[in-house]
mmCIF file with all atom_site columns, C-alpha atoms in Angstrom:
data_model
loop_
_atom_site.group_PDB
_atom_site.id
_atom_site.type_symbol
_atom_site.label_atom_id
_atom_site.label_alt_id
_atom_site.label_comp_id
_atom_site.label_asym_id
_atom_site.label_entity_id
_atom_site.label_seq_id
_atom_site.pdbx_PDB_ins_code
_atom_site.Cartn_x
_atom_site.Cartn_y
_atom_site.Cartn_z
_atom_site.occupancy
_atom_site.B_iso_or_equiv
_atom_site.pdbx_formal_charge
_atom_site.auth_seq_id
_atom_site.auth_comp_id
_atom_site.auth_asym_id
_atom_site.auth_atom_id
_atom_site.pdbx_PDB_model_num
ATOM 1   C CA . UNK A 1 1   ? -15.027 6.434   10.572  1.00 72.00 ? 1   UNK A CA 1
ATOM 2   C CA . UNK A 1 2   ? -11.656 5.453   11.060  1.00 79.00 ? 2   UNK A CA 1
ATOM 3   C CA . UNK A 1 3   ? -9.404  7.596   8.739   1.00 88.00 ? 3   UNK A CA 1
ATOM 4   C CA . UNK A 1 4   ? -6.142  8.652   7.953   1.00 93.00 ? 4   UNK A CA 1
ATOM 5   C CA . UNK A 1 5   ? -5.140  12.181  6.824   1.00 94.00 ? 5   UNK A CA 1
ATOM 6   C CA . UNK A 1 6   ? -2.176  13.896  5.041   1.00 96.00 ? 6   UNK A CA 1
ATOM 7   C CA . UNK A 1 7   ? -2.333  17.273  4.942   1.00 96.00 ? 7   UNK A CA 1
ATOM 8   C CA . UNK A 1 8   ? -0.077  17.926  2.517   1.00 95.00 ? 8   UNK A CA 1
ATOM 9   C CA . UNK A 1 9   ? -0.660  16.795  -1.033  1.00 94.00 ? 9   UNK A CA 1
ATOM 10  C CA . UNK A 1 10  ? 2.968   18.029  -2.472  1.00 96.00 ? 10  UNK A CA 1
ATOM 11  C CA . UNK A 1 11  ? 5.942   18.896  -0.764  1.00 97.00 ? 11  UNK A CA 1
ATOM 12  C CA . UNK A 1 12  ? 8.649   20.447  -2.153  1.00 97.00 ? 12  UNK A CA 1
ATOM 13  C CA . UNK A 1 13  ? 12.664  20.248  -0.598  1.00 97.00 ? 13  UNK A CA 1
ATOM 14  C CA . UNK A 1 14  ? 15.998  21.824  -1.579  1.00 97.00 ? 14  UNK A CA 1
ATOM 15  C CA . UNK A 1 15  ? 18.095  18.791  -1.293  1.00 97.00 ? 15  UNK A CA 1
ATOM 16  C CA . UNK A 1 16  ? 20.493  18.590  2.220   1.00 97.00 ? 16  UNK A CA 1
ATOM 17  C CA . UNK A 1 17  ? 17.309  20.260  3.705   1.00 97.00 ? 17  UNK A CA 1
ATOM 18  C CA . UNK A 1 18  ? 15.031  17.856  6.781   1.00 97.00 ? 18  UNK A CA 1
ATOM 19  C CA . UNK A 1 19  ? 12.322  16.488  5.719   1.00 97.00 ? 19  UNK A CA 1
ATOM 20  C CA . UNK A 1 20  ? 8.242   16.370  8.033   1.00 98.00 ? 20  UNK A CA 1
ATOM 21  C CA . UNK A 1 21  ? 6.017   14.494  6.074   1.00 98.00 ? 21  UNK A CA 1
ATOM 22  C CA . UNK A 1 22  ? 2.969   14.620  8.362   1.00 98.00 ? 22  UNK A CA 1
ATOM 23  C CA . UNK A 1 23  ? 0.166   12.347  9.456   1.00 97.00 ? 23  UNK A CA 1
ATOM 24  C CA . UNK A 1 24  ? -2.789  12.050  11.365  1.00 95.00 ? 24  UNK A CA 1
ATOM 25  C CA . UNK A 1 25  ? -4.985  9.310   12.768  1.00 93.00 ? 25  UNK A CA 1
ATOM 26  C CA . UNK A 1 26  ? -8.665  9.381   12.964  1.00 89.00 ? 26  UNK A CA 1
ATOM 27  C CA . UNK A 1 27  ? -8.851  7.823   17.462  1.00 72.00 ? 27  UNK A CA 1
ATOM 28  C CA . UNK A 1 28  ? -9.939  3.913   17.955  1.00 73.00 ? 28  UNK A CA 1
ATOM 29  C CA . UNK A 1 29  ? -8.389  1.006   19.438  1.00 71.00 ? 29  UNK A CA 1
ATOM 30  C CA . UNK A 1 30  ? -5.320  0.702   19.603  1.00 74.00 ? 30  UNK A CA 1
ATOM 31  C CA . UNK A 1 31  ? -3.209  1.834   16.211  1.00 87.00 ? 31  UNK A CA 1
ATOM 32  C CA . UNK A 1 32  ? -0.903  -0.324  14.413  1.00 93.00 ? 32  UNK A CA 1
ATOM 33  C CA . UNK A 1 33  ? 1.053   2.328   11.783  1.00 95.00 ? 33  UNK A CA 1
ATOM 34  C CA . UNK A 1 34  ? 3.235   2.181   8.620   1.00 97.00 ? 34  UNK A CA 1
ATOM 35  C CA . UNK A 1 35  ? 4.691   4.835   6.377   1.00 98.00 ? 35  UNK A CA 1
ATOM 36  C CA . UNK A 1 36  ? 5.071   3.129   2.612   1.00 97.00 ? 36  UNK A CA 1
ATOM 37  C CA . UNK A 1 37  ? 7.715   4.530   -0.162  1.00 97.00 ? 37  UNK A CA 1
ATOM 38  C CA . UNK A 1 38  ? 6.213   4.251   -3.983  1.00 95.00 ? 38  UNK A CA 1
ATOM 39  C CA . UNK A 1 39  ? 8.910   5.321   -6.521  1.00 93.00 ? 39  UNK A CA 1
ATOM 40  C CA . UNK A 1 40  ? 7.300   5.852   -10.168 1.00 88.00 ? 40  UNK A CA 1
ATOM 41  C CA . UNK A 1 41  ? 6.365   2.968   -11.198 1.00 85.00 ? 41  UNK A CA 1
ATOM 42  C CA . UNK A 1 42  ? 7.121   1.011   -8.705  1.00 88.00 ? 42  UNK A CA 1
ATOM 43  C CA . UNK A 1 43  ? 5.194   -0.933  -5.995  1.00 90.00 ? 43  UNK A CA 1
ATOM 44  C CA . UNK A 1 44  ? 4.951   0.031   -2.207  1.00 94.00 ? 44  UNK A CA 1
ATOM 45  C CA . UNK A 1 45  ? 7.918   -0.839  -0.022  1.00 95.00 ? 45  UNK A CA 1
ATOM 46  C CA . UNK A 1 46  ? 7.767   -0.509  4.098   1.00 96.00 ? 46  UNK A CA 1
ATOM 47  C CA . UNK A 1 47  ? 9.661   2.493   5.412   1.00 97.00 ? 47  UNK A CA 1
ATOM 48  C CA . UNK A 1 48  ? 9.003   1.568   9.083   1.00 97.00 ? 48  UNK A CA 1
ATOM 49  C CA . UNK A 1 49  ? 6.120   0.406   11.360  1.00 96.00 ? 49  UNK A CA 1
ATOM 50  C CA . UNK A 1 50  ? 5.250   1.908   15.050  1.00 95.00 ? 50  UNK A CA 1
ATOM 51  C CA . UNK A 1 51  ? 3.673   -1.370  17.182  1.00 92.00 ? 51  UNK A CA 1
ATOM 52  C CA . UNK A 1 52  ? 4.579   -0.160  20.200  1.00 88.00 ? 52  UNK A CA 1
ATOM 53  C CA . UNK A 1 53  ? 7.134   0.279   22.911  1.00 88.00 ? 53  UNK A CA 1
ATOM 54  C CA . UNK A 1 54  ? 9.396   3.884   21.976  1.00 90.00 ? 54  UNK A CA 1
ATOM 55  C CA . UNK A 1 55  ? 7.515   6.015   20.230  1.00 92.00 ? 55  UNK A CA 1
ATOM 56  C CA . UNK A 1 56  ? 10.206  7.383   17.794  1.00 96.00 ? 56  UNK A CA 1
ATOM 57  C CA . UNK A 1 57  ? 10.590  4.376   15.385  1.00 97.00 ? 57  UNK A CA 1
ATOM 58  C CA . UNK A 1 58  ? 13.826  4.217   12.885  1.00 97.00 ? 58  UNK A CA 1
ATOM 59  C CA . UNK A 1 59  ? 13.650  2.577   8.852   1.00 97.00 ? 59  UNK A CA 1
ATOM 60  C CA . UNK A 1 60  ? 15.248  2.684   5.726   1.00 96.00 ? 60  UNK A CA 1
ATOM 61  C CA . UNK A 1 61  ? 17.140  4.655   4.211   1.00 95.00 ? 61  UNK A CA 1
ATOM 62  C CA . UNK A 1 62  ? 17.319  7.384   7.032   1.00 96.00 ? 62  UNK A CA 1
ATOM 63  C CA . UNK A 1 63  ? 13.774  7.778   7.775   1.00 98.00 ? 63  UNK A CA 1
ATOM 64  C CA . UNK A 1 64  ? 12.127  7.617   11.066  1.00 98.00 ? 64  UNK A CA 1
ATOM 65  C CA . UNK A 1 65  ? 8.813   8.199   12.688  1.00 98.00 ? 65  UNK A CA 1
ATOM 66  C CA . UNK A 1 66  ? 7.458   9.549   15.976  1.00 96.00 ? 66  UNK A CA 1
ATOM 67  C CA . UNK A 1 67  ? 4.101   8.348   17.641  1.00 94.00 ? 67  UNK A CA 1
ATOM 68  C CA . UNK A 1 68  ? 2.128   11.117  19.443  1.00 93.00 ? 68  UNK A CA 1
ATOM 69  C CA . UNK A 1 69  ? -0.628  9.671   21.225  1.00 90.00 ? 69  UNK A CA 1
ATOM 70  C CA . UNK A 1 70  ? -2.275  12.931  21.853  1.00 90.00 ? 70  UNK A CA 1
ATOM 71  C CA . UNK A 1 71  ? -2.098  14.124  19.087  1.00 92.00 ? 71  UNK A CA 1
ATOM 72  C CA . UNK A 1 72  ? -3.015  11.269  17.060  1.00 92.00 ? 72  UNK A CA 1
ATOM 73  C CA . UNK A 1 73  ? -0.089  11.751  14.490  1.00 95.00 ? 73  UNK A CA 1
ATOM 74  C CA . UNK A 1 74  ? 2.794   9.594   13.213  1.00 96.00 ? 74  UNK A CA 1
ATOM 75  C CA . UNK A 1 75  ? 5.008   12.272  11.414  1.00 98.00 ? 75  UNK A CA 1
ATOM 76  C CA . UNK A 1 76  ? 7.832   11.064  9.297   1.00 98.00 ? 76  UNK A CA 1
ATOM 77  C CA . UNK A 1 77  ? 11.169  12.684  9.426   1.00 98.00 ? 77  UNK A CA 1
ATOM 78  C CA . UNK A 1 78  ? 14.515  12.670  7.556   1.00 98.00 ? 78  UNK A CA 1
ATOM 79  C CA . UNK A 1 79  ? 17.288  15.116  8.463   1.00 97.00 ? 79  UNK A CA 1
ATOM 80  C CA . UNK A 1 80  ? 18.908  15.732  4.732   1.00 97.00 ? 80  UNK A CA 1
ATOM 81  C CA . UNK A 1 81  ? 16.665  14.888  1.718   1.00 97.00 ? 81  UNK A CA 1
ATOM 82  C CA . UNK A 1 82  ? 18.755  12.749  -0.908  1.00 96.00 ? 82  UNK A CA 1
ATOM 83  C CA . UNK A 1 83  ? 17.431  13.827  -4.370  1.00 96.00 ? 83  UNK A CA 1
ATOM 84  C CA . UNK A 1 84  ? 16.281  9.678   -4.989  1.00 95.00 ? 84  UNK A CA 1
ATOM 85  C CA . UNK A 1 85  ? 13.899  10.551  -1.841  1.00 97.00 ? 85  UNK A CA 1
ATOM 86  C CA . UNK A 1 86  ? 11.695  12.561  -4.001  1.00 97.00 ? 86  UNK A CA 1
ATOM 87  C CA . UNK A 1 87  ? 8.676   9.651   -4.826  1.00 96.00 ? 87  UNK A CA 1
ATOM 88  C CA . UNK A 1 88  ? 5.528   8.887   -3.167  1.00 96.00 ? 88  UNK A CA 1
ATOM 89  C CA . UNK A 1 89  ? 4.612   8.845   0.556   1.00 97.00 ? 89  UNK A CA 1
ATOM 90  C CA . UNK A 1 90  ? 2.352   7.070   2.232   1.00 96.00 ? 90  UNK A CA 1
ATOM 91  C CA . UNK A 1 91  ? 0.972   6.447   5.625   1.00 96.00 ? 91  UNK A CA 1
ATOM 92  C CA . UNK A 1 92  ? -1.076  3.777   6.393   1.00 95.00 ? 92  UNK A CA 1
ATOM 93  C CA . UNK A 1 93  ? -2.959  2.221   9.705   1.00 93.00 ? 93  UNK A CA 1
ATOM 94  C CA . UNK A 1 94  ? -4.892  -1.171  10.942  1.00 89.00 ? 94  UNK A CA 1
ATOM 95  C CA . UNK A 1 95  ? -6.817  -0.634  13.971  1.00 78.00 ? 95  UNK A CA 1
ATOM 96  C CA . UNK A 1 96  ? -6.802  -3.863  15.976  1.00 73.00 ? 96  UNK A CA 1
ATOM 97  C CA . UNK A 1 97  ? -10.579 -4.046  16.072  1.00 70.00 ? 97  UNK A CA 1
ATOM 98  C CA . UNK A 1 98  ? -10.823 -4.209  12.920  1.00 72.00 ? 98  UNK A CA 1
ATOM 99  C CA . UNK A 1 99  ? -7.777  -5.656  11.326  1.00 77.00 ? 99  UNK A CA 1
ATOM 100 C CA . UNK A 1 100 ? -8.269  -3.184  7.620   1.00 84.00 ? 100 UNK A CA 1
ATOM 101 C CA . UNK A 1 101 ? -5.354  -1.362  6.865   1.00 90.00 ? 101 UNK A CA 1
ATOM 102 C CA . UNK A 1 102 ? -6.051  2.257   5.956   1.00 90.00 ? 102 UNK A CA 1
ATOM 103 C CA . UNK A 1 103 ? -3.838  4.434   3.449   1.00 93.00 ? 103 UNK A CA 1
ATOM 104 C CA . UNK A 1 104 ? -3.768  8.106   3.754   1.00 93.00 ? 104 UNK A CA 1
ATOM 105 C CA . UNK A 1 105 ? -4.158  9.771   0.444   1.00 92.00 ? 105 UNK A CA 1
ATOM 106 C CA . UNK A 1 106 ? -0.438  10.021  0.433   1.00 94.00 ? 106 UNK A CA 1
ATOM 107 C CA . UNK A 1 107 ? 2.267   12.616  -0.026  1.00 96.00 ? 107 UNK A CA 1
ATOM 108 C CA . UNK A 1 108 ? 4.198   13.765  -3.666  1.00 96.00 ? 108 UNK A CA 1
ATOM 109 C CA . UNK A 1 109 ? 7.350   14.937  -2.132  1.00 97.00 ? 109 UNK A CA 1
ATOM 110 C CA . UNK A 1 110 ? 10.012  16.794  -5.322  1.00 97.00 ? 110 UNK A CA 1
ATOM 111 C CA . UNK A 1 111 ? 13.423  17.445  -4.499  1.00 97.00 ? 111 UNK A CA 1
ATOM 112 C CA . UNK A 1 112 ? 15.264  20.190  -5.669  1.00 96.00 ? 112 UNK A CA 1
ATOM 113 C CA . UNK A 1 113 ? 18.281  20.432  -6.443  1.00 91.00 ? 113 UNK A CA 1
ATOM 114 C CA . UNK B 2 1   ? 14.504  -14.066 -4.726  1.00 58.00 ? 1   UNK B CA 1
ATOM 115 C CA . UNK B 2 2   ? 11.816  -14.290 -1.673  1.00 66.00 ? 2   UNK B CA 1
ATOM 116 C CA . UNK B 2 3   ? 9.231   -11.676 -1.520  1.00 92.00 ? 3   UNK B CA 1
ATOM 117 C CA . UNK B 2 4   ? 6.010   -11.459 -4.404  1.00 95.00 ? 4   UNK B CA 1
ATOM 118 C CA . UNK B 2 5   ? 5.924   -11.138 -7.676  1.00 95.00 ? 5   UNK B CA 1
ATOM 119 C CA . UNK B 2 6   ? 3.109   -10.023 -10.007 1.00 96.00 ? 6   UNK B CA 1
ATOM 120 C CA . UNK B 2 7   ? 2.575   -11.027 -13.599 1.00 96.00 ? 7   UNK B CA 1
ATOM 121 C CA . UNK B 2 8   ? 2.068   -9.530  -16.064 1.00 97.00 ? 8   UNK B CA 1
ATOM 122 C CA . UNK B 2 9   ? 4.118   -6.397  -15.444 1.00 95.00 ? 9   UNK B CA 1
ATOM 123 C CA . UNK B 2 10  ? 1.726   -4.562  -18.029 1.00 97.00 ? 10  UNK B CA 1
ATOM 124 C CA . UNK B 2 11  ? -1.174  -5.910  -19.928 1.00 98.00 ? 11  UNK B CA 1
ATOM 125 C CA . UNK B 2 12  ? -3.049  -3.994  -22.629 1.00 98.00 ? 12  UNK B CA 1
ATOM 126 C CA . UNK B 2 13  ? -6.661  -5.832  -23.087 1.00 97.00 ? 13  UNK B CA 1
ATOM 127 C CA . UNK B 2 14  ? -9.824  -5.046  -24.561 1.00 97.00 ? 14  UNK B CA 1
ATOM 128 C CA . UNK B 2 15  ? -13.584 -4.491  -23.027 1.00 98.00 ? 15  UNK B CA 1
ATOM 129 C CA . UNK B 2 16  ? -15.029 -7.358  -22.726 1.00 97.00 ? 16  UNK B CA 1
ATOM 130 C CA . UNK B 2 17  ? -12.025 -9.943  -22.897 1.00 97.00 ? 17  UNK B CA 1
ATOM 131 C CA . UNK B 2 18  ? -11.020 -11.787 -19.665 1.00 97.00 ? 18  UNK B CA 1
ATOM 132 C CA . UNK B 2 19  ? -8.273  -11.190 -17.839 1.00 98.00 ? 19  UNK B CA 1
ATOM 133 C CA . UNK B 2 20  ? -6.202  -12.898 -15.260 1.00 98.00 ? 20  UNK B CA 1
ATOM 134 C CA . UNK B 2 21  ? -3.157  -11.340 -13.082 1.00 98.00 ? 21  UNK B CA 1
ATOM 135 C CA . UNK B 2 22  ? -1.207  -13.522 -11.496 1.00 98.00 ? 22  UNK B CA 1
ATOM 136 C CA . UNK B 2 23  ? 0.264   -13.084 -7.981  1.00 98.00 ? 23  UNK B CA 1
ATOM 137 C CA . UNK B 2 24  ? 2.596   -15.313 -6.391  1.00 97.00 ? 24  UNK B CA 1
ATOM 138 C CA . UNK B 2 25  ? 4.465   -15.210 -3.090  1.00 97.00 ? 25  UNK B CA 1
ATOM 139 C CA . UNK B 2 26  ? 7.697   -17.737 -1.722  1.00 95.00 ? 26  UNK B CA 1
ATOM 140 C CA . UNK B 2 27  ? 6.580   -16.131 3.133   1.00 93.00 ? 27  UNK B CA 1
ATOM 141 C CA . UNK B 2 28  ? 4.245   -18.542 2.617   1.00 90.00 ? 28  UNK B CA 1
ATOM 142 C CA . UNK B 2 29  ? 1.523   -16.204 4.728   1.00 94.00 ? 29  UNK B CA 1
ATOM 143 C CA . UNK B 2 30  ? -1.399  -17.286 5.119   1.00 93.00 ? 30  UNK B CA 1
ATOM 144 C CA . UNK B 2 31  ? -3.344  -14.073 4.175   1.00 94.00 ? 31  UNK B CA 1
ATOM 145 C CA . UNK B 2 32  ? -3.402  -12.272 0.719   1.00 96.00 ? 32  UNK B CA 1
ATOM 146 C CA . UNK B 2 33  ? -4.512  -9.079  -0.509  1.00 96.00 ? 33  UNK B CA 1
ATOM 147 C CA . UNK B 2 34  ? -5.870  -6.838  -4.116  1.00 97.00 ? 34  UNK B CA 1
ATOM 148 C CA . UNK B 2 35  ? -5.548  -3.479  -4.204  1.00 96.00 ? 35  UNK B CA 1
ATOM 149 C CA . UNK B 2 36  ? -5.931  -0.908  -7.242  1.00 96.00 ? 36  UNK B CA 1
ATOM 150 C CA . UNK B 2 37  ? -4.604  2.145   -6.964  1.00 95.00 ? 37  UNK B CA 1
ATOM 151 C CA . UNK B 2 38  ? -6.135  5.124   -9.651  1.00 93.00 ? 38  UNK B CA 1
ATOM 152 C CA . UNK B 2 39  ? -5.645  8.771   -8.894  1.00 85.00 ? 39  UNK B CA 1
ATOM 153 C CA . UNK B 2 40  ? -8.206  10.193  -6.328  1.00 78.00 ? 40  UNK B CA 1
ATOM 154 C CA . UNK B 2 41  ? -8.727  7.048   -4.986  1.00 80.00 ? 41  UNK B CA 1
ATOM 155 C CA . UNK B 2 42  ? -5.989  6.173   -3.487  1.00 83.00 ? 42  UNK B CA 1
ATOM 156 C CA . UNK B 2 43  ? -5.466  2.581   -2.799  1.00 90.00 ? 43  UNK B CA 1
ATOM 157 C CA . UNK B 2 44  ? -8.313  0.126   -2.771  1.00 92.00 ? 44  UNK B CA 1
ATOM 158 C CA . UNK B 2 45  ? -8.928  -3.085  -1.723  1.00 93.00 ? 45  UNK B CA 1
ATOM 159 C CA . UNK B 2 46  ? -10.302 -5.541  -4.512  1.00 96.00 ? 46  UNK B CA 1
ATOM 160 C CA . UNK B 2 47  ? -9.982  -8.748  -2.304  1.00 96.00 ? 47  UNK B CA 1
ATOM 161 C CA . UNK B 2 48  ? -7.917  -10.304 0.365   1.00 95.00 ? 48  UNK B CA 1
ATOM 162 C CA . UNK B 2 49  ? -7.783  -14.443 1.690   1.00 95.00 ? 49  UNK B CA 1
ATOM 163 C CA . UNK B 2 50  ? -7.081  -15.464 4.929   1.00 93.00 ? 50  UNK B CA 1
ATOM 164 C CA . UNK B 2 51  ? -5.806  -18.612 3.699   1.00 93.00 ? 51  UNK B CA 1
ATOM 165 C CA . UNK B 2 52  ? -6.252  -21.428 1.025   1.00 93.00 ? 52  UNK B CA 1
ATOM 166 C CA . UNK B 2 53  ? -9.535  -21.878 -0.883  1.00 92.00 ? 53  UNK B CA 1
ATOM 167 C CA . UNK B 2 54  ? -10.820 -18.804 1.792   1.00 94.00 ? 54  UNK B CA 1
ATOM 168 C CA . UNK B 2 55  ? -11.920 -15.349 0.560   1.00 95.00 ? 55  UNK B CA 1
ATOM 169 C CA . UNK B 2 56  ? -13.923 -12.620 0.833   1.00 94.00 ? 56  UNK B CA 1
ATOM 170 C CA . UNK B 2 57  ? -14.865 -8.988  -0.680  1.00 94.00 ? 57  UNK B CA 1
ATOM 171 C CA . UNK B 2 58  ? -13.027 -5.815  0.006   1.00 92.00 ? 58  UNK B CA 1
ATOM 172 C CA . UNK B 2 59  ? -14.253 -2.344  -0.883  1.00 90.00 ? 59  UNK B CA 1
ATOM 173 C CA . UNK B 2 60  ? -14.720 -2.710  -4.954  1.00 95.00 ? 60  UNK B CA 1
ATOM 174 C CA . UNK B 2 61  ? -15.157 -6.483  -5.347  1.00 97.00 ? 61  UNK B CA 1
ATOM 175 C CA . UNK B 2 62  ? -17.410 -5.844  -8.412  1.00 97.00 ? 62  UNK B CA 1
ATOM 176 C CA . UNK B 2 63  ? -16.080 -7.554  -11.769 1.00 97.00 ? 63  UNK B CA 1
ATOM 177 C CA . UNK B 2 64  ? -13.394 -8.906  -10.193 1.00 98.00 ? 64  UNK B CA 1
ATOM 178 C CA . UNK B 2 65  ? -12.948 -13.208 -8.912  1.00 97.00 ? 65  UNK B CA 1
ATOM 179 C CA . UNK B 2 66  ? -10.376 -14.599 -7.001  1.00 97.00 ? 66  UNK B CA 1
ATOM 180 C CA . UNK B 2 67  ? -9.407  -17.920 -6.590  1.00 96.00 ? 67  UNK B CA 1
ATOM 181 C CA . UNK B 2 68  ? -6.373  -19.245 -3.952  1.00 96.00 ? 68  UNK B CA 1
ATOM 182 C CA . UNK B 2 69  ? -5.875  -22.794 -3.788  1.00 95.00 ? 69  UNK B CA 1
ATOM 183 C CA . UNK B 2 70  ? -2.892  -23.099 -2.945  1.00 94.00 ? 70  UNK B CA 1
ATOM 184 C CA . UNK B 2 71  ? -1.526  -20.772 -0.634  1.00 95.00 ? 71  UNK B CA 1
ATOM 185 C CA . UNK B 2 72  ? 1.473   -18.850 -2.463  1.00 96.00 ? 72  UNK B CA 1
ATOM 186 C CA . UNK B 2 73  ? -1.003  -18.100 -5.069  1.00 97.00 ? 73  UNK B CA 1
ATOM 187 C CA . UNK B 2 74  ? -3.537  -15.722 -5.756  1.00 98.00 ? 74  UNK B CA 1
ATOM 188 C CA . UNK B 2 75  ? -4.591  -15.168 -9.408  1.00 98.00 ? 75  UNK B CA 1
ATOM 189 C CA . UNK B 2 76  ? -7.372  -12.017 -9.655  1.00 98.00 ? 76  UNK B CA 1
ATOM 190 C CA . UNK B 2 77  ? -9.160  -12.359 -12.788 1.00 98.00 ? 77  UNK B CA 1
ATOM 191 C CA . UNK B 2 78  ? -11.095 -9.672  -14.619 1.00 97.00 ? 78  UNK B CA 1
ATOM 192 C CA . UNK B 2 79  ? -14.395 -12.152 -16.014 1.00 95.00 ? 79  UNK B CA 1
ATOM 193 C CA . UNK B 2 80  ? -15.445 -8.957  -18.416 1.00 97.00 ? 80  UNK B CA 1
ATOM 194 C CA . UNK B 2 81  ? -12.749 -6.188  -18.070 1.00 97.00 ? 81  UNK B CA 1
ATOM 195 C CA . UNK B 2 82  ? -14.284 -2.855  -18.472 1.00 97.00 ? 82  UNK B CA 1
ATOM 196 C CA . UNK B 2 83  ? -12.439 0.604   -19.065 1.00 97.00 ? 83  UNK B CA 1
ATOM 197 C CA . UNK B 2 84  ? -13.264 1.762   -16.003 1.00 96.00 ? 84  UNK B CA 1
ATOM 198 C CA . UNK B 2 85  ? -10.766 -1.216  -14.644 1.00 98.00 ? 85  UNK B CA 1
ATOM 199 C CA . UNK B 2 86  ? -7.971  0.060   -16.342 1.00 97.00 ? 86  UNK B CA 1
ATOM 200 C CA . UNK B 2 87  ? -5.540  0.814   -12.962 1.00 97.00 ? 87  UNK B CA 1
ATOM 201 C CA . UNK B 2 88  ? -2.331  -0.551  -11.354 1.00 97.00 ? 88  UNK B CA 1
ATOM 202 C CA . UNK B 2 89  ? -2.835  -3.092  -9.861  1.00 98.00 ? 89  UNK B CA 1
ATOM 203 C CA . UNK B 2 90  ? -1.269  -4.143  -6.164  1.00 97.00 ? 90  UNK B CA 1
ATOM 204 C CA . UNK B 2 91  ? -1.262  -7.756  -4.567  1.00 97.00 ? 91  UNK B CA 1
ATOM 205 C CA . UNK B 2 92  ? 0.060   -8.417  -0.755  1.00 96.00 ? 92  UNK B CA 1
ATOM 206 C CA . UNK B 2 93  ? 0.605   -10.791 1.212   1.00 95.00 ? 93  UNK B CA 1
ATOM 207 C CA . UNK B 2 94  ? 0.768   -10.043 5.441   1.00 93.00 ? 94  UNK B CA 1
ATOM 208 C CA . UNK B 2 95  ? 2.791   -11.081 8.079   1.00 90.00 ? 95  UNK B CA 1
ATOM 209 C CA . UNK B 2 96  ? 1.074   -10.226 12.030  1.00 88.00 ? 96  UNK B CA 1
ATOM 210 C CA . UNK B 2 97  ? 0.018   -6.646  10.817  1.00 87.00 ? 97  UNK B CA 1
ATOM 211 C CA . UNK B 2 98  ? 2.484   -5.447  8.778   1.00 93.00 ? 98  UNK B CA 1
ATOM 212 C CA . UNK B 2 99  ? 1.821   -5.640  4.647   1.00 94.00 ? 99  UNK B CA 1
ATOM 213 C CA . UNK B 2 100 ? 4.202   -6.482  1.777   1.00 94.00 ? 100 UNK B CA 1
ATOM 214 C CA . UNK B 2 101 ? 3.724   -5.504  -1.524  1.00 95.00 ? 101 UNK B CA 1
ATOM 215 C CA . UNK B 2 102 ? 4.334   -6.885  -4.939  1.00 95.00 ? 102 UNK B CA 1
ATOM 216 C CA . UNK B 2 103 ? 5.662   -3.898  -7.777  1.00 94.00 ? 103 UNK B CA 1
ATOM 217 C CA . UNK B 2 104 ? 2.081   -4.367  -9.249  1.00 95.00 ? 104 UNK B CA 1
ATOM 218 C CA . UNK B 2 105 ? 0.403   -4.900  -13.022 1.00 97.00 ? 105 UNK B CA 1
ATOM 219 C CA . UNK B 2 106 ? -0.573  -1.239  -14.883 1.00 96.00 ? 106 UNK B CA 1
ATOM 220 C CA . UNK B 2 107 ? -3.283  -2.652  -16.889 1.00 98.00 ? 107 UNK B CA 1
ATOM 221 C CA . UNK B 2 108 ? -5.256  -1.058  -19.614 1.00 98.00 ? 108 UNK B CA 1
ATOM 222 C CA . UNK B 2 109 ? -8.360  -1.736  -21.055 1.00 98.00 ? 109 UNK B CA 1
ATOM 223 C CA . UNK B 2 110 ? -8.679  -0.434  -24.551 1.00 97.00 ? 110 UNK B CA 1
#
């Protein structure tokens, strides 16, 4: 079945430290990949997306993600985390043959001062 | 401002009452969606619409009704609310393969 896995339910990093959030998707038809962020009490905001081309994509708020087809991964990174980055992060995928958006279970990021 | 708006943002109702959650988008996107978000279940698709007057069921449609008489509006109705429908509801619209989400409606059914 088509699925998205975010192995880390909860991550804590210190402010200023680097961040990597992991995302793996199940092998299937051409994937379109997304990262969304949800701050407490808010909706989902699109951080970045990958459809094709350069496998390193830049997003808003200083985030980037790298698509690795051989590893079926689309990990999100940020070189230096700010306290305002504390939120829940969702990886999501649309497979070209279904058009359905499939979400991972989310990773909650806590930022220590 | 352009985008997706949802109303109300917060709603408390009682079991058995009818409740309608509104969703409005200003982009004229063809596709619109309703999701619910619950702890332990993530986001689940309730209904979606490919265009005005075209709607289809998602994963968890039971107890919900939708309509789409105009492209910009996609209301979700709980015909007889149950406690299990206490949740946060998100509306979204789609351009190409990218979905954009509204701010959500927090619904509490007592």
